[in-house]
Amino acid sequence: MEKLHLEYPAAAPATRRVLVGVVASGDLEVLITPADAGRCHIVIHSSADGSATRWRAQLDRLFADGKAAAMRMEINDFAATPGVISLRLAQALEELSA
């Protein structure tokens, strides 16, 4: 089991909570709650050891520009593939902006 903590610059706070996905074999769940303006805090609980590089690459692409809402994102990963990771992150951010 691996636990990662990442932070990125962010804009205004998220306006609501979001939950997408499930914790099941080959899947993951993403939970978003509003946070203080200016920071995006991400905590990842992964059943796959050695996944830090993969997660960092996925999240750097999404959050490096600092335009995302300020949020606390908790990700519970049960060995999801990169495709499933991209899908769930996109779903969560779309739901947040809806």
PDB file of C-alpha atoms in Angstrom:
ATOM      1  CA  MET A   1       0.000   0.000   0.000  1.00  0.00           C
ATOM      2  CA  GLU A   2       1.350   3.401  -0.938  1.00  0.00           C
ATOM      3  CA  LYS A   3       0.236   6.856   0.209  1.00  0.00           C
ATOM      4  CA  LEU A   4       1.216   9.946  -1.781  1.00  0.00           C
ATOM      5  CA  HIS A   5       0.763  13.640  -1.007  1.00  0.00           C
ATOM      6  CA  LEU A   6       0.915  16.183  -3.838  1.00  0.00           C
ATOM      7  CA  GLU A   7       0.201  19.925  -3.948  1.00  0.00           C
ATOM      8  CA  TYR A   8      -0.391  22.282  -6.846  1.00  0.00           C
ATOM      9  CA  PRO A   9      -1.228  25.974  -7.185  1.00  0.00           C
ATOM     10  CA  ALA A  10      -4.942  26.636  -7.631  1.00  0.00           C
ATOM     11  CA  ALA A  11      -7.474  29.395  -8.195  1.00  0.00           C
ATOM     12  CA  ALA A  12     -10.651  30.117  -6.207  1.00  0.00           C
ATOM     13  CA  PRO A  13     -12.055  27.396  -3.933  1.00  0.00           C
ATOM     14  CA  ALA A  14     -14.218  24.637  -5.364  1.00  0.00           C
ATOM     15  CA  THR A  15     -17.901  25.309  -4.764  1.00  0.00           C
ATOM     16  CA  ARG A  16     -19.088  21.817  -3.913  1.00  0.00           C
ATOM     17  CA  ARG A  17     -18.214  18.224  -3.100  1.00  0.00           C
ATOM     18  CA  VAL A  18     -17.790  15.549  -5.773  1.00  0.00           C
ATOM     19  CA  LEU A  19     -17.591  11.742  -5.675  1.00  0.00           C
ATOM     20  CA  VAL A  20     -16.961   9.584  -8.752  1.00  0.00           C
ATOM     21  CA  GLY A  21     -15.948   5.960  -9.230  1.00  0.00           C
ATOM     22  CA  VAL A  22     -15.788   3.045  -6.831  1.00  0.00           C
ATOM     23  CA  VAL A  23     -13.073   1.211  -4.971  1.00  0.00           C
ATOM     24  CA  ALA A  24     -13.027  -2.131  -6.766  1.00  0.00           C
ATOM     25  CA  SER A  25     -10.533  -4.247  -8.634  1.00  0.00           C
ATOM     26  CA  GLY A  26      -9.002  -2.194 -11.453  1.00  0.00           C
ATOM     27  CA  ASP A  27     -10.917   0.966 -10.541  1.00  0.00           C
ATOM     28  CA  LEU A  28     -10.631   3.957  -8.246  1.00  0.00           C
ATOM     29  CA  GLU A  29     -12.728   6.588  -6.524  1.00  0.00           C
ATOM     30  CA  VAL A  30     -12.121  10.324  -6.470  1.00  0.00           C
ATOM     31  CA  LEU A  31     -13.506  12.509  -3.663  1.00  0.00           C
ATOM     32  CA  ILE A  32     -13.265  16.299  -3.912  1.00  0.00           C
ATOM     33  CA  THR A  33     -13.992  18.823  -1.170  1.00  0.00           C
ATOM     34  CA  PRO A  34     -13.449  22.602  -1.274  1.00  0.00           C
ATOM     35  CA  ALA A  35     -10.173  23.954   0.141  1.00  0.00           C
ATOM     36  CA  ASP A  36      -8.664  27.371   0.838  1.00  0.00           C
ATOM     37  CA  ALA A  37      -7.960  29.492  -2.230  1.00  0.00           C
ATOM     38  CA  GLY A  38      -4.596  29.048  -3.841  1.00  0.00           C
ATOM     39  CA  ARG A  39      -3.820  25.366  -3.209  1.00  0.00           C
ATOM     40  CA  CYS A  40      -4.889  21.992  -4.503  1.00  0.00           C
ATOM     41  CA  HIS A  41      -4.071  19.223  -2.011  1.00  0.00           C
ATOM     42  CA  ILE A  42      -4.099  15.662  -3.317  1.00  0.00           C
ATOM     43  CA  VAL A  43      -3.815  12.486  -1.259  1.00  0.00           C
ATOM     44  CA  ILE A  44      -3.593   9.150  -3.056  1.00  0.00           C
ATOM     45  CA  HIS A  45      -4.041   5.768  -1.379  1.00  0.00           C
ATOM     46  CA  SER A  46      -2.867   3.159  -3.885  1.00  0.00           C
ATOM     47  CA  SER A  47      -2.805  -0.610  -3.612  1.00  0.00           C
ATOM     48  CA  ALA A  48       0.011  -0.641  -6.198  1.00  0.00           C
ATOM     49  CA  ASP A  49       3.461  -0.002  -4.729  1.00  0.00           C
ATOM     50  CA  GLY A  50       5.824   2.042  -6.881  1.00  0.00           C
ATOM     51  CA  SER A  51       3.059   4.062  -8.546  1.00  0.00           C
ATOM     52  CA  ALA A  52       4.296   7.541  -7.543  1.00  0.00           C
ATOM     53  CA  THR A  53       5.860   8.333 -10.933  1.00  0.00           C
ATOM     54  CA  ARG A  54       2.685   7.361 -12.800  1.00  0.00           C
ATOM     55  CA  TRP A  55       0.479   9.420 -10.495  1.00  0.00           C
ATOM     56  CA  ARG A  56       2.761  12.448 -10.554  1.00  0.00           C
ATOM     57  CA  ALA A  57       2.807  12.433 -14.390  1.00  0.00           C
ATOM     58  CA  GLN A  58      -1.002  12.215 -14.615  1.00  0.00           C
ATOM     59  CA  LEU A  59      -1.616  14.968 -12.078  1.00  0.00           C
ATOM     60  CA  ASP A  60       1.145  17.306 -13.301  1.00  0.00           C
ATOM     61  CA  ARG A  61      -0.622  17.444 -16.669  1.00  0.00           C
ATOM     62  CA  LEU A  62      -3.923  18.402 -15.038  1.00  0.00           C
ATOM     63  CA  PHE A  63      -2.853  20.868 -12.374  1.00  0.00           C
ATOM     64  CA  ALA A  64       0.455  22.463 -13.412  1.00  0.00           C
ATOM     65  CA  ASP A  65      -1.192  25.581 -14.893  1.00  0.00           C
ATOM     66  CA  GLY A  66      -2.716  26.613 -11.531  1.00  0.00           C
ATOM     67  CA  LYS A  67      -6.175  27.226 -13.031  1.00  0.00           C
ATOM     68  CA  ALA A  68      -7.991  24.410 -11.236  1.00  0.00           C
ATOM     69  CA  ALA A  69     -10.281  25.171  -8.321  1.00  0.00           C
ATOM     70  CA  ALA A  70      -8.734  25.007  -4.857  1.00  0.00           C
ATOM     71  CA  MET A  71      -9.668  21.605  -3.511  1.00  0.00           C
ATOM     72  CA  ARG A  72      -8.725  18.646  -1.428  1.00  0.00           C
ATOM     73  CA  MET A  73      -8.794  15.579  -3.654  1.00  0.00           C
ATOM     74  CA  GLU A  74      -8.624  12.129  -2.131  1.00  0.00           C
ATOM     75  CA  ILE A  75      -8.039   9.232  -4.507  1.00  0.00           C
ATOM     76  CA  ASN A  76      -8.520   5.621  -3.460  1.00  0.00           C
ATOM     77  CA  ASP A  77      -6.834   3.490  -6.124  1.00  0.00           C
ATOM     78  CA  PHE A  78      -7.215  -0.253  -6.462  1.00  0.00           C
ATOM     79  CA  ALA A  79      -4.653  -0.852  -9.248  1.00  0.00           C
ATOM     80  CA  ALA A  80      -6.435   1.233 -11.880  1.00  0.00           C
ATOM     81  CA  THR A  81      -4.845   1.461 -15.321  1.00  0.00           C
ATOM     82  CA  PRO A  82      -3.677   4.845 -16.666  1.00  0.00           C
ATOM     83  CA  GLY A  83      -6.781   4.941 -18.892  1.00  0.00           C
ATOM     84  CA  VAL A  84      -9.128   4.476 -15.934  1.00  0.00           C
ATOM     85  CA  ILE A  85      -7.178   7.069 -13.952  1.00  0.00           C
ATOM     86  CA  SER A  86      -7.580   9.628 -16.753  1.00  0.00           C
ATOM     87  CA  LEU A  87     -11.281   8.830 -17.093  1.00  0.00           C
ATOM     88  CA  ARG A  88     -12.057   9.176 -13.377  1.00  0.00           C
ATOM     89  CA  LEU A  89     -10.063  12.403 -13.018  1.00  0.00           C
ATOM     90  CA  ALA A  90     -11.835  13.888 -16.052  1.00  0.00           C
ATOM     91  CA  GLN A  91     -15.227  12.820 -14.656  1.00  0.00           C
ATOM     92  CA  ALA A  92     -14.483  14.372 -11.270  1.00  0.00           C
ATOM     93  CA  LEU A  93     -13.316  17.694 -12.716  1.00  0.00           C
ATOM     94  CA  GLU A  94     -16.263  17.817 -15.130  1.00  0.00           C
ATOM     95  CA  GLU A  95     -18.689  17.164 -12.281  1.00  0.00           C
ATOM     96  CA  LEU A  96     -17.008  19.899 -10.250  1.00  0.00           C
ATOM     97  CA  SER A  97     -17.471  22.443 -13.032  1.00  0.00           C
ATOM     98  CA  ALA A  98     -21.077  21.422 -13.847  1.00  0.00           C
TER      99      ALA A  98
END
